[in-house]
Short mmCIF file of C-alpha atoms in Angstrom, two decimals:
data_model
loop_
_atom_site.label_atom_id
_atom_site.label_comp_id
_atom_site.label_asym_id
_atom_site.label_seq_id
_atom_site.Cartn_x
_atom_site.Cartn_y
_atom_site.Cartn_z
CA MET A 1 0.00 0.00 0.00
CA LEU A 2 1.28 3.46 -0.88
CA PHE A 3 0.97 6.49 1.35
CA SER A 4 1.52 10.12 0.57
CA PRO A 5 4.11 11.88 2.72
CA ALA A 6 2.84 14.78 4.78
CA LEU A 7 3.17 17.94 2.72
CA PRO A 8 4.54 21.10 4.32
CA PRO A 9 2.45 24.25 4.75
CA LEU A 10 2.56 26.63 1.80
CA THR A 11 5.31 28.85 3.15
CA ASP A 12 7.42 26.40 5.15
CA PRO A 13 10.87 25.71 3.66
CA ARG A 14 11.94 22.17 2.86
CA PRO A 15 15.35 21.06 4.20
CA GLY A 16 18.03 22.99 2.34
CA GLN A 17 15.55 25.04 0.31
CA ALA A 18 14.13 28.53 0.50
CA ALA A 19 10.52 29.11 1.54
CA LEU A 20 7.99 28.29 -1.13
CA ALA A 21 6.57 31.39 -2.80
CA PRO A 22 2.79 31.54 -2.25
CA PHE A 23 0.48 30.65 -5.12
CA GLY A 24 -0.11 33.73 -7.25
CA SER A 25 3.46 35.01 -6.95
CA TYR A 26 3.94 34.37 -10.67
CA PRO A 27 0.91 35.84 -12.46
CA MET A 28 0.20 35.41 -16.15
CA THR A 29 0.55 38.35 -18.49
CA ARG A 30 -2.48 39.87 -20.20
CA ARG A 31 -1.48 38.08 -23.40
CA GLN A 32 -1.34 34.75 -21.60
CA HIS A 33 -4.68 35.37 -19.91
CA LEU A 34 -6.22 36.11 -23.32
CA ALA A 35 -4.78 32.95 -24.88
CA ARG A 36 -5.97 30.84 -21.95
CA MET A 37 -9.43 32.38 -22.05
CA LEU A 38 -9.76 31.41 -25.72
CA MET A 39 -8.26 27.91 -25.48
CA HIS A 40 -8.75 26.52 -21.98
CA GLU A 41 -11.42 23.79 -21.95
CA ARG A 42 -12.81 25.18 -25.20
CA PRO A 43 -13.06 23.66 -28.71
CA LEU A 44 -10.21 25.88 -29.94
CA GLY A 45 -7.95 24.06 -27.48
CA ARG A 46 -7.99 20.95 -29.65
CA GLY A 47 -7.89 22.63 -33.03
CA ARG A 48 -5.18 23.69 -35.44
CA LEU A 49 -4.71 27.01 -33.70
CA ARG A 50 -3.39 25.31 -30.59
CA ARG A 51 0.20 25.21 -31.82
CA VAL A 52 0.16 28.91 -32.57
CA ALA A 53 -1.43 29.71 -29.23
CA VAL A 54 1.10 27.58 -27.34
CA SER A 55 3.99 29.35 -29.08
CA TRP A 56 2.39 32.69 -28.24
CA PHE A 57 1.89 31.63 -24.63
CA GLN A 58 5.53 30.57 -24.30
CA GLN A 59 6.75 34.06 -25.07
CA GLY A 60 5.68 35.12 -21.59
CA PRO A 61 7.43 34.63 -18.23
CA GLN A 62 9.43 31.53 -17.40
CA ILE A 63 7.12 30.67 -14.47
CA VAL A 64 3.37 31.20 -14.17
CA ASP A 65 0.86 30.08 -11.57
CA GLY A 66 -2.39 28.55 -12.79
CA THR A 67 -4.81 25.72 -12.20
CA LEU A 68 -5.12 22.26 -13.71
CA PHE A 69 -7.99 19.87 -12.89
CA GLY A 70 -8.85 22.19 -10.01
CA TYR A 71 -5.36 22.03 -8.44
CA ARG A 72 -2.85 24.82 -8.02
CA VAL A 73 0.11 24.33 -10.35
CA ARG A 74 3.37 26.20 -10.83
CA PHE A 75 3.93 25.96 -14.58
CA TYR A 76 7.19 26.39 -16.52
CA PRO A 77 5.79 26.90 -20.03
CA ARG A 78 8.88 28.28 -21.74
CA ASP A 79 10.98 25.12 -21.49
CA ASN A 80 8.35 22.40 -21.12
CA GLN A 81 5.73 21.66 -23.75
CA THR A 82 3.58 19.69 -21.31
CA ASP A 83 3.46 22.69 -18.98
CA ALA A 84 2.59 25.03 -21.85
CA LYS A 85 -0.16 22.83 -23.29
CA GLY A 86 -1.55 21.90 -19.88
CA THR A 87 -1.72 25.53 -18.80
CA LEU A 88 -3.33 26.63 -22.03
CA CYS A 89 -5.67 23.77 -22.91
CA GLY A 90 -6.34 21.96 -19.64
CA ALA A 91 -8.21 18.67 -20.04
CA LEU A 92 -8.37 19.08 -23.83
CA TYR A 93 -4.65 18.27 -23.89
CA ASN A 94 -4.28 14.47 -24.01
CA ARG A 95 -8.07 14.24 -23.99
CA ARG A 96 -8.18 10.70 -25.41
CA GLU A 97 -5.89 9.40 -22.68
CA LEU A 98 -7.88 11.23 -20.02
CA ARG A 99 -11.13 9.77 -21.34
CA TRP A 100 -9.64 6.27 -21.05
CA LEU A 101 -8.33 6.93 -17.55
CA ARG A 102 -11.69 8.27 -16.45
CA ARG A 103 -13.26 4.91 -17.35
CA ILE A 104 -10.80 2.76 -15.41
CA LEU A 105 -9.76 4.83 -12.38
CA SER A 106 -11.59 4.49 -9.10
CA PRO A 107 -10.89 5.13 -5.40
CA ASP A 108 -9.75 1.51 -5.06
CA ALA A 109 -7.32 1.70 -8.01
CA SER A 110 -3.55 2.09 -7.88
CA PHE A 111 -2.04 4.41 -10.48
CA VAL A 112 1.66 4.41 -11.45
CA ASP A 113 2.80 7.36 -13.56
CA ILE A 114 6.19 6.43 -15.08
CA GLY A 115 7.94 9.31 -16.81
CA ALA A 116 5.54 11.71 -15.17
CA ASN A 117 7.12 14.94 -16.44
CA MET A 118 5.23 17.74 -14.64
CA GLY A 119 2.67 15.33 -13.14
CA PHE A 120 -0.17 15.92 -15.61
CA PHE A 121 -1.64 12.41 -15.37
CA SER A 122 -0.92 12.07 -11.64
CA LEU A 123 -2.97 15.17 -10.94
CA TYR A 124 -5.78 13.83 -13.10
CA ALA A 125 -5.71 10.53 -11.22
CA ALA A 126 -6.03 12.48 -7.98
CA ARG A 127 -9.00 14.37 -9.45
CA CYS A 128 -10.59 10.96 -10.17
CA HIS A 129 -10.29 10.23 -6.41
CA THR A 130 -7.63 7.56 -6.86
CA ARG A 131 -6.13 7.03 -3.42
CA LYS A 132 -2.85 5.31 -4.39
CA ILE A 133 -0.71 7.24 -6.89
CA LEU A 134 3.00 6.64 -7.49
CA THR A 135 4.74 9.32 -9.58
CA ILE A 136 8.11 8.35 -11.06
CA GLU A 137 10.33 10.82 -12.94
CA ALA A 138 14.04 10.46 -13.67
CA ASN A 139 14.69 14.13 -14.32
CA PRO A 140 15.49 15.75 -10.93
CA VAL A 141 14.44 19.19 -12.17
CA LEU A 142 10.99 18.01 -13.23
CA ILE A 143 10.34 15.99 -10.08
CA ALA A 144 11.39 18.98 -7.94
CA ARG A 145 8.94 21.16 -9.82
CA PHE A 146 6.14 18.66 -9.30
CA ARG A 147 6.88 18.48 -5.58
CA GLU A 148 6.60 22.25 -5.53
CA THR A 149 3.17 21.98 -7.13
CA LEU A 150 2.11 19.39 -4.55
CA ALA A 151 3.18 21.72 -1.76
CA LEU A 152 0.85 24.40 -3.14
CA ASN A 153 -2.16 22.15 -2.54
CA GLU A 154 -3.79 20.25 0.27
CA PRO A 155 -2.15 16.83 0.84
CA LEU A 156 -2.79 14.51 -2.10
CA PRO A 157 -2.33 10.70 -2.18
CA ILE A 158 0.74 11.05 -4.42
CA TRP A 159 4.13 9.59 -3.63
CA CYS A 160 7.00 10.95 -5.77
CA VAL A 161 10.08 8.89 -6.62
CA SER A 162 13.03 10.37 -8.49
CA CYS A 163 14.44 7.48 -10.51
CA ALA A 164 14.21 5.75 -13.87
CA MET A 165 12.41 2.46 -14.41
CA GLY A 166 13.60 -0.33 -16.64
CA ALA A 167 14.44 -4.01 -16.99
CA THR A 168 17.68 -3.71 -15.01
CA SER A 169 18.98 -1.85 -11.96
CA GLY A 170 21.84 0.63 -12.22
CA ASN A 171 22.71 4.25 -12.87
CA GLY A 172 21.71 6.18 -15.97
CA GLU A 173 22.76 9.46 -17.49
CA LEU A 174 20.48 12.29 -18.58
CA ARG A 175 22.15 14.22 -21.37
CA PRO A 176 20.10 17.30 -22.23
CA ARG A 177 19.95 18.48 -25.80
CA GLN A 178 21.18 21.83 -26.98
CA GLN A 179 19.11 24.89 -26.09
CA ALA A 180 17.46 24.96 -29.53
CA ASP A 181 16.03 21.49 -28.94
CA LEU A 182 14.78 21.99 -25.39
CA ARG A 183 11.16 21.36 -26.23
CA ARG A 184 11.63 17.90 -27.71
CA PRO A 185 10.56 15.01 -25.50
CA PHE A 186 12.86 12.55 -23.76
CA ARG A 187 13.75 9.40 -25.65
CA LYS A 188 15.84 6.32 -25.05
CA ASN A 189 18.90 5.81 -27.23
CA THR A 190 21.53 3.07 -26.84
CA GLY A 191 20.78 2.61 -23.19
CA ARG A 192 20.87 6.29 -22.31
CA THR A 193 18.00 8.65 -21.77
CA THR A 194 18.38 11.97 -23.53
CA GLY A 195 16.16 14.96 -23.48
CA GLY A 196 15.71 18.62 -22.79
CA ASP A 197 12.44 19.25 -21.06
CA HIS A 198 14.23 21.44 -18.53
CA PRO A 199 16.37 24.55 -18.93
CA HIS A 200 19.64 23.17 -17.60
CA SER A 201 21.15 22.13 -20.90
CA SER A 202 24.78 22.79 -19.94
CA SER A 203 25.14 19.95 -17.43
CA GLN A 204 24.74 16.20 -17.34
CA ARG A 205 22.53 14.67 -14.67
CA TYR A 206 22.69 11.21 -13.21
CA CYS A 207 19.76 9.26 -11.87
CA PRO A 208 19.30 5.82 -10.34
CA GLY A 209 17.60 3.14 -12.38
CA ARG A 210 15.51 0.43 -10.77
CA ARG A 211 13.61 -2.61 -11.93
CA SER A 212 9.88 -2.43 -11.41
CA GLU A 213 10.10 -5.77 -9.58
CA ASP A 214 12.56 -4.26 -7.09
CA HIS A 215 10.26 -1.37 -6.31
CA HIS A 216 7.28 -3.68 -5.91
CA SER A 217 9.19 -5.86 -3.43
CA ASP A 218 10.14 -2.76 -1.42
CA GLU A 219 6.46 -1.88 -1.02
CA ALA A 220 5.30 -5.40 -0.15
#
């Protein structure tokens, strides 16, 4: 059985970190508000204009505060496509996957989000009242951002693990792409995971890799 750790109050610092800025500290610009008003949960959010609107939205600040599935989220739209599309389109982004999840999720279900990115599907699982949610993300920048989002909300049944999952145990290397390719998704290549869904393209990052069987035995 999985349990969510107790989340700190909104302004309490985590060990070694500064106090969390309250929700609303990073407002959207008027342009971003206009784009969101036109696209969020509306038919335009799934049409051909979405790409243009996302690009327009990404010209704003690096960090913006908004809501997703009714939860407070700290978005980073300029260097993460999932953040940009989630902020702008809401549930219309990945709508087919969300429709499928809505049919199968229940309070008695367990949901494992592998390669969670900014936690889009984990938050949706929480909105579906799923009480056991395991969020796994190898990128330490992305998992730190998602933990920040969790701290902006009331405690949710989400347990975050910063590691990669695969057939073998060991250490892997995240090798970000060049700045021009930051918005491309992560992919596996010759045993290494490469990607650039975070802004720190000048450094290499290492993450532990674990077999799914090992993690399951730890929780037994």
